[in-house]
Coordinates of C-alpha atoms and ligand atoms in Angstrom, one line a residue:
X906 CA 130.5 -112.5 -58.8
X907 CA 130.5 -111.6 -55.5
X908 CA 134.0 -112.4 -53.8
X909 CA 134.9 -116.0 -51.7
X910 CA 135.8 -116.3 -48.3
X911 CA 137.8 -119.0 -47.5
X912 CA 140.3 -119.6 -44.9
X913 CA 140.5 -123.6 -43.6
X914 CA 143.9 -124.3 -44.4
X915 CA 147.4 -122.3 -43.8
X916 CA 147.7 -120.9 -46.0
X917 CA 145.4 -119.3 -46.4
X918 CA 145.7 -115.3 -48.7
X919 CA 147.7 -112.9 -45.8
X920 CA 147.3 -115.4 -43.1
X921 CA 143.7 -114.0 -43.0
X922 CA 141.7 -115.6 -45.6
X923 CA 141.2 -116.2 -49.8
X924 CA 138.7 -113.7 -51.2
X925 CA 139.8 -113.4 -55.0
X926 CA 141.2 -116.7 -55.8
X927 CA 142.5 -119.5 -52.8
X928 CA 146.2 -119.6 -52.9
X929 CA 145.3 -123.8 -53.4
X930 CA 144.5 -122.5 -56.9
X931 CA 140.7 -122.3 -56.4
X932 CA 138.9 -120.3 -58.5
X933 CA 135.6 -118.1 -56.9
X934 CA 133.2 -120.8 -58.5
X935 CA 134.9 -124.1 -57.0
X936 CA 134.7 -121.9 -53.4
X937 CA 130.6 -121.6 -53.4
X938 CA 130.1 -124.7 -55.5
X939 CA 132.4 -126.5 -51.9
X940 CA 130.6 -123.8 -49.8
X941 CA 127.3 -124.8 -50.7
X942 CA 127.9 -128.8 -50.7
X943 CA 128.9 -127.4 -46.6
X944 CA 125.4 -126.4 -46.6
X945 CA 123.8 -129.1 -48.6
X946 CA 125.5 -131.1 -45.8
X947 CA 125.0 -130.0 -42.7
X948 CA 120.5 -129.8 -43.9
X949 CA 121.0 -133.5 -44.5
X950 CA 122.7 -133.8 -40.8
X951 CA 120.2 -132.0 -39.8
X952 CA 117.2 -134.9 -41.2
X953 CA 119.8 -137.2 -40.1
X954 CA 120.6 -136.8 -36.9
X955 CA 116.6 -136.1 -35.9
X956 CA 116.5 -139.5 -38.0
X957 CA 118.3 -141.3 -34.9
X958 CA 116.2 -139.7 -32.2
X959 CA 113.6 -141.9 -33.4
X960 CA 115.5 -144.8 -35.4
X961 CA 116.0 -144.0 -39.1
X962 CA 119.5 -145.0 -39.2
X963 CA 120.5 -144.8 -43.7
X964 CA 123.9 -146.0 -44.2
X965 CA 124.2 -144.5 -47.6
X966 CA 123.5 -141.4 -46.1
X967 CA 126.5 -141.4 -43.0
X968 CA 128.6 -141.8 -46.8
X969 CA 127.5 -139.2 -48.2
X970 CA 127.9 -136.6 -45.8
X971 CA 131.1 -138.2 -44.7
X972 CA 132.2 -137.8 -48.9
X973 CA 130.9 -134.6 -49.1
X974 CA 133.0 -133.0 -46.3
X975 CA 136.1 -135.4 -47.7
X976 CA 135.5 -133.4 -51.5
X977 CA 135.4 -130.0 -49.8
X978 CA 139.3 -130.9 -47.8
X979 CA 141.7 -128.4 -48.9
X980 CA 143.3 -129.3 -52.1
X981 CA 140.7 -132.6 -53.3
X982 CA 138.4 -131.8 -55.7
X983 CA 138.7 -128.7 -58.0
X984 CA 135.7 -130.1 -60.3
X985 CA 132.9 -127.4 -60.2
X986 CA 130.3 -129.6 -62.4
X987 CA 131.2 -132.5 -59.7
X988 CA 130.9 -130.8 -56.6
X989 CA 127.5 -128.5 -58.2
X990 CA 126.4 -132.8 -58.4
X991 CA 127.3 -133.6 -54.7
X992 CA 125.8 -131.3 -54.1
X993 CA 121.9 -132.0 -56.7
X994 CA 122.7 -135.9 -55.3
X995 CA 122.9 -135.1 -51.6
X996 CA 119.4 -132.8 -52.0
X997 CA 117.3 -135.2 -54.0
X998 CA 118.3 -138.3 -50.8
X999 CA 117.8 -135.6 -47.7
X1000 CA 114.3 -135.5 -49.2
X1001 CA 114.2 -139.2 -49.7
X1002 CA 115.5 -139.8 -45.7
X1003 CA 113.4 -136.3 -44.8
X1004 CA 110.2 -138.8 -45.9
X1005 CA 111.0 -142.0 -44.2
X1006 CA 111.9 -139.1 -40.7
X1007 CA 108.6 -138.1 -40.8
X1008 CA 106.6 -140.6 -41.8
X1009 CA 108.0 -142.0 -38.2
X1010 CA 109.3 -139.3 -36.2
X1011 CA 106.1 -136.9 -34.3
X1012 CA 107.8 -134.3 -33.4
X1013 CA 111.4 -135.3 -34.5
X1014 CA 110.5 -133.1 -38.4
X1015 CA 110.0 -130.2 -35.8
X1016 CA 113.4 -129.1 -36.5
X1017 CA 113.2 -130.2 -40.0
X1018 CA 111.1 -128.2 -41.1
X1019 CA 112.0 -125.2 -39.6
X1020 CA 115.9 -124.9 -40.8
X1021 CA 115.9 -123.5 -44.4
X1022 CA 119.3 -125.5 -44.9
X1023 CA 117.0 -128.6 -44.1
X1024 CA 114.0 -127.3 -46.6
X1025 CA 116.1 -124.8 -49.0
X1026 CA 115.7 -126.5 -52.5
X1027 CA 116.9 -126.1 -57.0
X1028 CA 117.9 -127.8 -59.6
X1029 CA 118.8 -124.2 -60.9
X1030 CA 122.5 -123.1 -61.2
X1031 CA 122.6 -120.0 -60.9
X1032 CA 119.9 -120.8 -57.8
X1033 CA 122.8 -122.8 -56.8
X1034 CA 125.4 -119.8 -56.7
X1035 CA 123.3 -116.4 -55.1
X1036 CA 122.2 -119.4 -52.6
X1037 CA 126.5 -120.3 -51.7
X1038 CA 127.1 -116.2 -51.3
X1039 CA 124.4 -116.1 -48.1
X1040 CA 125.8 -119.5 -46.4
X1041 CA 129.9 -119.2 -46.6
X1042 CA 132.0 -119.5 -43.8
X1043 CA 131.1 -115.0 -43.2
X1044 CA 127.6 -115.7 -43.4
X1045 CA 128.3 -116.7 -38.6
X1046 CA 128.6 -113.1 -37.7
X1047 CA 130.1 -113.7 -34.4
X1048 CA 133.1 -114.3 -35.1
X1049 CA 134.1 -116.5 -32.5
X1050 CA 131.0 -118.5 -32.6
X1051 CA 132.4 -119.0 -36.4
X1052 CA 135.5 -119.9 -35.1
X1053 CA 134.5 -122.0 -33.1
X1054 CA 131.6 -123.4 -36.0
X1055 CA 134.9 -124.0 -38.2
X1056 CA 136.8 -125.5 -36.2
X1057 CA 134.2 -128.0 -35.6
X1058 CA 133.9 -128.5 -39.4
X1059 CA 137.2 -128.4 -39.7
X1060 CA 137.8 -131.2 -37.6
X1061 CA 134.9 -133.6 -38.2
X1062 CA 136.4 -133.1 -42.4
X1063 CA 139.6 -134.5 -41.7
X1064 CA 137.4 -137.1 -39.4
X1065 CA 135.3 -137.8 -42.3
X1066 CA 138.2 -138.3 -44.9
X1067 CA 139.8 -140.7 -42.3
X1068 CA 136.6 -142.6 -41.7
X1069 CA 135.9 -142.8 -45.5
X1070 CA 139.7 -144.8 -45.5
X1071 CA 138.7 -147.1 -43.3
X1072 CA 135.3 -147.8 -44.3
X1073 CA 136.7 -149.1 -48.8
X1074 CA 137.9 -151.3 -46.2
X1075 CA 134.2 -152.8 -44.4
X1076 CA 135.0 -151.3 -41.7
X1077 CA 132.5 -148.6 -39.9
X1078 CA 131.2 -146.6 -37.1
X1079 CA 128.0 -145.9 -36.4
X1080 CA 128.8 -143.9 -33.4
X1081 CA 130.7 -142.1 -35.6
X1082 CA 128.0 -141.1 -38.0
X1083 CA 125.8 -140.1 -35.5
X1084 CA 128.3 -137.2 -34.3
X1085 CA 129.5 -136.1 -37.2
X1086 CA 125.7 -135.9 -38.0
X1087 CA 124.6 -134.1 -34.2
X1088 CA 127.6 -131.4 -34.6
X1089 CA 127.7 -130.6 -38.4
X1090 CA 123.7 -130.0 -37.3
X1091 CA 125.2 -128.0 -34.2
X1092 CA 126.5 -126.0 -36.5
X1093 CA 123.9 -123.8 -38.1
X1094 CA 122.0 -123.8 -34.0
X1095 CA 122.2 -120.7 -33.4
X1096 CA 121.0 -121.6 -29.4
X1097 CA 124.3 -123.1 -28.6
X1098 CA 126.6 -120.7 -26.6
X1099 CA 130.3 -120.5 -27.3
X1100 CA 130.7 -123.1 -23.8
X1101 CA 128.4 -124.6 -25.6
X1102 CA 130.2 -125.3 -29.0
X1103 CA 133.6 -125.2 -27.2
X1104 CA 132.4 -128.9 -25.2
X1105 CA 131.8 -130.0 -29.0
X1106 CA 135.2 -128.9 -30.2
X1107 CA 136.9 -131.0 -27.4
X1108 CA 134.0 -134.0 -27.8
X1109 CA 134.4 -134.6 -31.7
X1110 CA 138.7 -134.6 -30.6
X1111 CA 136.9 -138.1 -28.8
X1112 CA 136.0 -138.9 -31.6
X1113 CA 138.9 -138.1 -33.7
X1114 CA 140.2 -140.8 -31.5
X1115 CA 137.9 -142.9 -32.8
X1116 CA 137.6 -142.4 -36.2
X1117 CA 141.5 -143.3 -36.3
X1118 CA 141.9 -146.1 -34.0
X1119 CA 139.4 -147.3 -36.0
X1120 CA 141.1 -146.8 -39.4
X1121 CA 144.5 -148.5 -37.2
X1122 CA 143.0 -150.9 -37.8
X1123 CA 141.4 -151.3 -40.7
X1124 CA 145.0 -151.0 -42.0
X1125 CA 146.4 -153.0 -40.0
X1126 CA 143.9 -155.8 -40.2
X1127 CA 144.4 -156.2 -44.0
X1128 CA 147.5 -155.0 -44.3
X1129 CA 149.1 -156.3 -41.5
X1130 CA 151.1 -154.3 -39.2
X1131 CA 153.8 -151.4 -41.1
X1132 CA 157.6 -152.8 -39.8
X1133 CA 160.6 -151.5 -40.5
X1134 CA 161.0 -150.6 -44.3
X1135 CA 163.6 -149.3 -46.8
X1136 CA 162.9 -147.7 -49.4
X1137 CA 164.9 -146.8 -52.6
X1138 CA 163.6 -143.4 -53.5
X1139 CA 165.7 -143.9 -57.1
X1140 CA 163.5 -145.2 -59.6
X1141 CA 163.5 -148.1 -62.1
X1142 CA 163.7 -149.1 -65.8
X1143 CA 159.8 -149.7 -67.2
X1144 CA 157.1 -146.5 -67.0
X1145 CA 155.3 -146.1 -64.3
X1146 CA 152.7 -145.5 -62.1
X1147 CA 152.6 -143.1 -59.8
X1148 CA 150.5 -143.4 -57.3
X1149 CA 149.4 -141.0 -54.2
X1150 CA 146.9 -139.5 -51.5
X1151 CA 146.6 -142.0 -48.2
X1152 CA 144.1 -144.6 -50.2
X1153 CA 145.6 -148.1 -49.6
X1154 CA 142.6 -149.9 -50.9
X1155 CA 142.8 -148.2 -54.1
X1156 CA 146.8 -149.3 -53.8
X1157 CA 146.1 -153.2 -53.7
X1158 CA 143.6 -153.2 -56.4
X1159 CA 145.9 -151.0 -58.1
X1160 CA 149.2 -153.6 -57.4
X1161 CA 146.7 -156.2 -58.0
X1162 CA 145.8 -154.5 -61.7
X1163 CA 149.2 -154.0 -63.1
X1164 CA 150.8 -157.3 -62.0
X1165 CA 152.6 -158.6 -64.8
X1166 CA 152.1 -156.2 -67.3
X1167 CA 155.8 -154.8 -67.4
X1168 CA 154.4 -151.2 -65.4
X1169 CA 155.7 -150.4 -62.2
X1170 CA 153.7 -148.8 -59.2
X1171 CA 155.7 -146.2 -57.5
X1172 CA 154.8 -144.4 -54.3
X1173 CA 153.8 -140.4 -53.7
X1174 CA 154.1 -137.6 -51.1
X1175 CA 151.9 -139.6 -48.4
X1176 CA 151.8 -143.4 -50.1
X1177 CA 155.5 -143.4 -48.9
X1178 CA 153.7 -145.6 -45.7
X1179 CA 152.7 -148.6 -48.2
X1180 CA 155.3 -149.4 -48.6
X1181 CA 155.6 -149.9 -44.3
X1182 CA 153.1 -152.9 -44.8
X1183 CA 153.9 -156.1 -45.5
X1184 CA 151.3 -156.5 -47.7
X1185 CA 152.4 -154.7 -50.4
X1186 CA 155.5 -156.8 -49.7
X1187 CA 154.9 -159.7 -52.9
X1188 CA 154.7 -157.7 -55.6
X1189 CA 157.7 -157.5 -57.8
X1190 CA 156.4 -154.2 -59.6
X1191 CA 155.8 -152.3 -56.5
X1192 CA 159.4 -150.1 -57.0
X1193 CA 159.9 -147.2 -53.9
X1194 CA 159.2 -144.0 -53.2
X1195 CA 159.6 -140.5 -56.3
X1196 CA 158.9 -136.9 -55.4
X1197 CA 158.5 -135.6 -51.9
X1198 CA 156.0 -134.0 -49.8
X1199 CA 152.3 -132.4 -52.0
X1200 CA 153.6 -129.0 -52.9
X1201 CA 156.3 -130.1 -55.0
X1202 CA 154.4 -131.9 -57.7
X1203 CA 154.1 -129.5 -60.5
X1204 CA 158.1 -129.8 -61.1
X1205 CA 157.7 -134.0 -59.9
X1206 CA 155.5 -135.0 -61.8
X1207 CA 156.0 -133.5 -64.6
X1208 CA 160.0 -135.6 -64.3
X1209 CA 157.4 -139.1 -63.7
X1210 CA 157.1 -138.9 -67.0
X1211 CA 154.1 -141.8 -66.8
X1212 CA 151.2 -141.5 -65.6
X1213 CA 149.2 -140.6 -62.0
X1214 CA 147.2 -141.8 -59.9
X1215 CA 145.8 -139.8 -57.2
X1216 CA 143.6 -140.9 -54.3
X1217 CA 142.9 -138.0 -51.8
X1218 CA 144.2 -134.7 -51.5
X1219 CA 147.1 -133.3 -50.9
X1220 CA 146.6 -132.2 -55.8
X1221 CA 147.3 -129.1 -57.0
X1222 CA 145.7 -128.1 -60.1
X1223 CA 147.9 -129.5 -63.1
X1224 CA 150.3 -128.0 -65.9
X1225 CA 149.5 -129.0 -68.8
X1226 CA 152.9 -130.9 -69.5
X1227 CA 151.2 -134.0 -67.4
X1228 CA 147.3 -132.8 -67.2
X1229 CA 147.1 -136.0 -69.2
X1230 CA 148.5 -138.3 -67.4
X1231 CA 147.2 -137.4 -64.5
X1232 CA 143.5 -139.7 -63.2
X1233 CA 141.6 -139.0 -59.9
X1234 CA 139.8 -141.4 -58.1
X1235 CA 137.3 -141.1 -54.8
X1236 CA 136.7 -137.2 -53.3
X1237 CA 140.0 -136.0 -55.4
X1238 CA 138.0 -133.8 -58.8
X1239 CA 139.9 -131.6 -61.2
X1240 CA 138.6 -130.5 -64.8
X1241 CA 140.0 -132.3 -67.5
X1242 CA 141.9 -134.5 -65.9
X1243 CA 139.8 -138.4 -66.0
X1244 CA 138.1 -139.3 -62.9
X1245 CA 138.2 -143.1 -62.0
X1246 CA 134.9 -144.1 -59.9
X1247 CA 134.2 -146.7 -57.4
X1248 CA 131.6 -150.0 -58.9
X1249 CA 129.0 -150.5 -56.6
X1250 CA 130.8 -153.2 -54.6
X1251 CA 134.2 -150.7 -54.7
X1252 CA 136.2 -152.3 -57.2
X1253 CA 137.4 -149.8 -59.5
X1254 CA 139.7 -150.8 -63.0
X1255 CA 142.5 -148.6 -63.6
X1256 CA 142.9 -150.3 -66.8
X1257 CA 142.5 -146.6 -68.4
X1258 CA 145.5 -145.2 -66.1
X1259 CA 147.9 -148.5 -67.3
X1260 CA 147.2 -148.4 -70.3
X1261 CA 148.2 -144.7 -70.6
X1262 CA 151.7 -146.1 -68.2
X1263 CA 152.6 -148.2 -71.3
X1264 CA 153.5 -146.3 -73.5
X1265 CA 154.7 -143.5 -71.7
X1266 CA 158.2 -143.5 -71.2
X1267 CA 159.9 -144.7 -67.6
X1268 CA 160.6 -141.4 -65.0
X1269 CA 163.2 -139.5 -64.3
X1270 CA 165.7 -140.6 -61.6
X1271 CA 165.6 -137.2 -59.2
X1272 CA 166.4 -138.2 -56.4
X1273 CA 168.3 -142.0 -55.5
X1274 CA 169.4 -144.1 -51.9
X1275 CA 167.0 -145.1 -49.4
X1276 CA 165.2 -143.8 -46.7
X1277 CA 163.6 -145.9 -43.7
X1278 CA 160.3 -145.8 -42.2
X1279 CA 157.7 -148.3 -40.8
X1280 CA 157.9 -147.3 -36.5
X1281 CA 153.8 -147.6 -36.4
X1282 CA 153.2 -148.5 -33.0
X1283 CA 153.0 -152.6 -33.2
X1284 CA 156.8 -152.0 -34.8
X1285 CA 157.8 -149.9 -31.9
X1286 CA 156.5 -151.5 -29.0
X1287 CA 158.3 -154.8 -30.3
X1288 CA 161.5 -152.2 -29.7
X1289 CA 159.9 -151.1 -27.1
X1290 CA 162.8 -152.3 -24.3
X1291 CA 165.3 -151.2 -26.2
X1292 CA 163.4 -147.9 -26.3
X1293 CA 162.9 -147.9 -22.8
X1294 CA 166.8 -149.4 -22.2
X1295 CA 167.8 -146.2 -24.1
X1296 CA 165.8 -143.8 -22.5
X1297 CA 167.0 -145.2 -18.7
X1298 CA 170.4 -144.8 -19.0
X1299 CA 170.5 -141.1 -20.9
X1300 CA 171.1 -142.7 -24.7
X1301 CA 167.8 -141.2 -25.9
X1302 CA 167.0 -137.8 -23.7
X1303 CA 163.6 -136.7 -25.5
X1304 CA 161.2 -137.7 -27.9
X1305 CA 160.2 -135.5 -30.1
X1306 CA 156.5 -135.4 -31.7
X1307 CA 156.8 -134.0 -35.2
X1308 CA 154.1 -135.0 -37.5
X1309 CA 151.7 -132.6 -39.5
X1310 CA 152.4 -131.9 -42.8
X1311 CA 154.5 -130.2 -46.0
X1312 CA 153.5 -126.9 -47.2
X1313 CA 155.5 -125.0 -49.2
X1314 CA 155.7 -121.8 -46.6
X1315 CA 159.4 -121.2 -46.9
X1316 CA 159.3 -120.5 -43.6
X1317 CA 159.0 -124.0 -43.3
X1318 CA 162.2 -124.8 -43.7
X1319 CA 162.6 -124.1 -39.7
X1320 CA 161.7 -127.5 -39.0
X1321 CA 164.7 -128.6 -41.1
X1322 CA 166.9 -126.6 -39.0
X1323 CA 164.8 -127.5 -35.9
X1324 CA 166.0 -131.1 -36.7
X1325 CA 168.8 -130.8 -37.3
X1326 CA 170.0 -128.2 -34.8
X1327 CA 168.3 -131.2 -32.5
X1328 CA 171.1 -132.4 -29.9
X1329 CA 172.8 -136.3 -31.0
X1330 CA 170.3 -137.5 -28.3
X1331 CA 167.3 -136.6 -29.1
X1332 CA 164.5 -139.2 -31.4
X1333 CA 161.8 -137.4 -33.7
X1334 CA 158.5 -139.6 -33.8
X1335 CA 156.8 -138.2 -37.1
X1336 CA 154.3 -139.1 -39.4
X1337 CA 152.1 -136.6 -42.3
X1338 CA 154.2 -135.3 -45.1
X1339 CA 155.6 -133.2 -42.3
X1340 CA 158.6 -135.6 -42.5
X1341 CA 160.1 -134.9 -45.9
X1342 CA 161.2 -131.6 -44.1
X1343 CA 163.8 -134.2 -42.4
X1344 CA 163.8 -137.7 -43.7
X1345 CA 166.1 -136.9 -45.8
X1346 CA 169.0 -136.0 -43.4
X1347 CA 171.0 -138.2 -42.4
X1348 CA 170.8 -137.9 -38.3
X1349 CA 171.8 -141.0 -37.4
X1350 CA 170.7 -143.2 -35.1
X1351 CA 170.7 -143.9 -31.2
X1352 CA 171.9 -147.3 -30.4
X1353 CA 170.5 -149.2 -33.7
X1354 CA 167.3 -146.9 -33.1
X1355 CA 167.5 -143.9 -35.9
X1356 CA 166.6 -140.2 -34.9
X1357 CA 163.9 -139.9 -37.4
X1358 CA 161.0 -142.5 -36.7
X1359 CA 158.2 -142.7 -39.5
X1360 CA 154.7 -144.0 -37.9
X1361 CA 153.6 -143.5 -41.3
X1362 CA 150.1 -141.0 -42.5
X1363 CA 149.5 -138.1 -40.8
X1364 CA 146.0 -140.0 -39.2
X1365 CA 149.5 -142.5 -38.1
X1366 CA 149.8 -140.1 -36.1
X1367 CA 147.3 -142.4 -33.5
X1368 CA 150.2 -145.2 -33.9
X1369 CA 152.8 -141.8 -31.3
X1370 CA 149.0 -141.8 -29.2
X1371 CA 149.7 -145.8 -28.3
X1372 CA 153.5 -145.2 -28.2
X1373 CA 152.8 -142.5 -25.5
X1374 CA 150.3 -144.3 -23.5
X1375 CA 152.8 -147.3 -23.6
X1376 CA 155.9 -145.2 -22.2
X1377 CA 154.0 -143.7 -19.7
X1378 CA 152.3 -146.5 -18.2
X1379 CA 156.0 -148.5 -18.9
X1380 CA 157.3 -145.5 -16.3
X1381 CA 154.5 -145.9 -14.2
X1382 CA 152.9 -142.4 -14.0
X1383 CA 150.4 -140.6 -13.9
X1384 CA 150.3 -138.0 -17.1
X1385 CA 151.4 -138.4 -20.6
X1386 CA 152.8 -135.4 -20.1
X1387 CA 155.1 -135.6 -17.8
X1388 CA 157.3 -138.2 -20.3
X1389 CA 160.2 -136.8 -21.7
X1390 CA 157.9 -136.0 -25.1
X1391 CA 157.7 -132.6 -26.8
X1392 CA 155.1 -131.7 -28.9
X1393 CA 156.5 -129.5 -32.2
X1394 CA 153.4 -129.9 -35.3
X1395 CA 153.7 -128.6 -38.1
X1396 CA 149.9 -128.6 -40.2
X1397 CA 148.3 -127.3 -43.7
X1398 CA 144.9 -129.5 -44.2
X1399 CA 142.2 -130.3 -42.2
X1400 CA 142.8 -134.0 -41.3
X1401 CA 145.8 -131.5 -38.9
X1402 CA 142.9 -130.4 -37.2
X1403 CA 141.1 -133.2 -36.6
X1404 CA 144.3 -134.7 -35.0
X1405 CA 145.3 -131.9 -32.8
X1406 CA 142.0 -131.4 -31.2
X1407 CA 142.3 -135.6 -31.1
X1408 CA 145.4 -134.8 -29.0
X1409 CA 144.3 -132.3 -26.7
X1410 CA 140.9 -134.9 -26.3
X1411 CA 144.0 -137.5 -25.2
X1412 CA 144.6 -134.2 -22.5
X1413 CA 148.6 -134.2 -24.1
X1414 CA 149.6 -130.3 -23.0
X1415 CA 151.7 -127.6 -24.4
X1416 CA 152.1 -128.7 -28.3
X1417 CA 153.6 -126.5 -30.5
X1418 CA 151.8 -125.4 -33.9
X1419 CA 153.4 -123.6 -36.4
X1420 CA 154.1 -122.4 -38.8
X1421 CA 151.7 -120.1 -37.9
X1422 CA 148.4 -120.1 -35.7
X1423 CA 145.1 -121.0 -38.2
X1424 CA 143.5 -118.0 -39.6
X1425 CA 139.7 -120.0 -38.1
X1426 CA 141.2 -118.8 -34.6
X1427 CA 139.7 -115.8 -33.8
X1428 CA 141.2 -114.3 -30.9
X1429 CA 139.4 -115.4 -27.8
X1430 CA 139.0 -119.1 -28.8
X1431 CA 142.7 -119.1 -28.8
X1432 CA 143.2 -117.4 -25.6
X1433 CA 140.6 -120.5 -25.0
X1434 CA 143.6 -123.0 -26.6
X1435 CA 146.4 -121.2 -25.2
X1436 CA 144.8 -121.2 -21.4
X1437 CA 143.9 -125.3 -21.2
X1438 CA 146.4 -126.8 -23.4
X1439 CA 148.9 -124.5 -23.6
X1440 CA 149.0 -124.4 -27.6
X1441 CA 151.9 -122.5 -28.9
X1442 CA 153.3 -121.7 -32.2
X1443 CA 156.6 -121.7 -32.5
X1444 CA 159.4 -118.5 -32.4
X1445 CA 163.2 -118.9 -33.9
X1446 CA 165.1 -122.1 -33.8
X1447 CA 167.3 -121.4 -30.9
X1448 CA 164.6 -119.7 -29.5
X1449 CA 162.9 -123.0 -29.4
X1450 CA 165.6 -125.6 -28.5
X1451 CA 166.0 -123.5 -25.5
X1452 CA 162.5 -123.4 -24.4
X1453 CA 162.3 -127.1 -25.0
X1454 CA 165.0 -128.7 -23.9
X1455 CA 164.8 -125.9 -21.0
Ligands
FSO1204 FE1 149.9 -134.2 -46.3 FE2 147.7 -133.0 -47.6 FE3 148.6 -136.0 -44.7 FE4 147.5 -133.0 -45.0 S1 149.3 -134.8 -48.3 S2 148.9 -132.7 -46.2 S3 147.4 -133.6 -43.0 O1 146.6 -133.5 -47.3 O2 147.0 -135.6 -45.8 O3 149.5 -135.2 -44.1
SF4_1205 FE1 142.9 -120.4 -49.9 FE2 143.9 -122.9 -48.1 FE3 140.5 -122.8 -48.4 FE4 142.7 -122.7 -50.3 S1 141.7 -123.8 -49.1 S2 141.0 -121.3 -50.7 S3 144.4 -121.6 -49.7 S4 141.4 -120.9 -47.1

């Protein structure tokens, strides 16, 4: 089998691309299966997009496109068989919807019949691998076109993840699905110019804002507005289940099913945000948060001793020491780990996980103490007077948005040092797992306002935007860039890409992105971002502090 090629995340090999095996642990055969899944999903998108033009809209197709893209996000699914099953199902669904579109479509069907992605088919796995080798990232030869196509696809992957969470709670937006189908189909359209693709990139950001707003509405209407919460980071004496990832519906179902069983539920990684929602506080067995960001799971899952449920990325291929107590659900998958699927009503039966947990020892304590979070827009706006006063009196001189992701790279210690060295009259606004680089430092408060305000998960970056727009209004400014806010964002995977594109769409300028700029940005595309939006990388902590504090 020839080499793989993937450069979708920040940790890509040599800052260029993984070609032999992913730094994330993705093997060549999993990479090939993912490349093919993205390709056949583009084919489904072409059919869906043409179908929409003649009024054929199918919920199941939208759901499939969204889930397929989510499957291929960094650190979501390493199960080749599960990915190939999706390929087969996608081909089947494509043919079903195609029949409807051709029947209703007249001219609309022409694109469907000439596009390889919309017509290629096979049920033979050896054909699958041969096809995958022709349709991966490098099949686009022009590096600027390739860069923009991938930038759009990665944005769509992040957006799909957020849409999926909203859909799990019964919230949906057909216009967003229409855009996903249109944009995904456009990544195979050779007639589009670089300028067309730049415009489509910004439009992706527009729908990123819509998607994050929808998820925010879904989460807050279902579980209440996040509120200031002290979260214990120590352990109790009962056996436990550790739930990781972003899906709050999974958290709700797990809490309901573990009620009264003697098994405690702990959050991990991005699920920490679940602690801030009022609806989950009624469960006595809802313990604290265990561990840190995703990349430390090898060591921390071993010490947790109990069962583990991965609801989304980031999962890393598990060690044998805990593989038999790790379960996946939703878009995640690991060969050899039990996957819990939803029934047709979206319900999941976690009894097997609970049974495993009951036989396990209580978690080994790795930390003690508390962290504070829950500063999403509603909570911060409730404190608006205090915050505005603090800005007016000069007690708060500047805010630093340090949202995004954490990761393995040592260079990310920059963010810990940056947080530590920020002057005491500054406040960090954070969201996403980036916070684990500084949320356990004792950075103090300013007149009762903590210096690290954690809004929640990476998608809750939307909250930070709402806060910024409100401050703009209160201070009577005509431009969000005139606020005393600097953006020093850490990225890792494709959800951070949609967050970034959303911020650009909203007109936020001069975002610093680290620890390195994406490998998928060609020099020319990077230049467009630098010239039009002032995007920059990071330097040393000292130099950057001087730059930001001018
Ligand atoms: Fe982190 Fe992973 Fe939220 Fe990402 S857990 S890295 S951007 O999946 O999702 O911040
Ligand atoms: Fe490499 Fe990242 Fe792709 Fe994994 S997701 S193969 S680490 S670029």
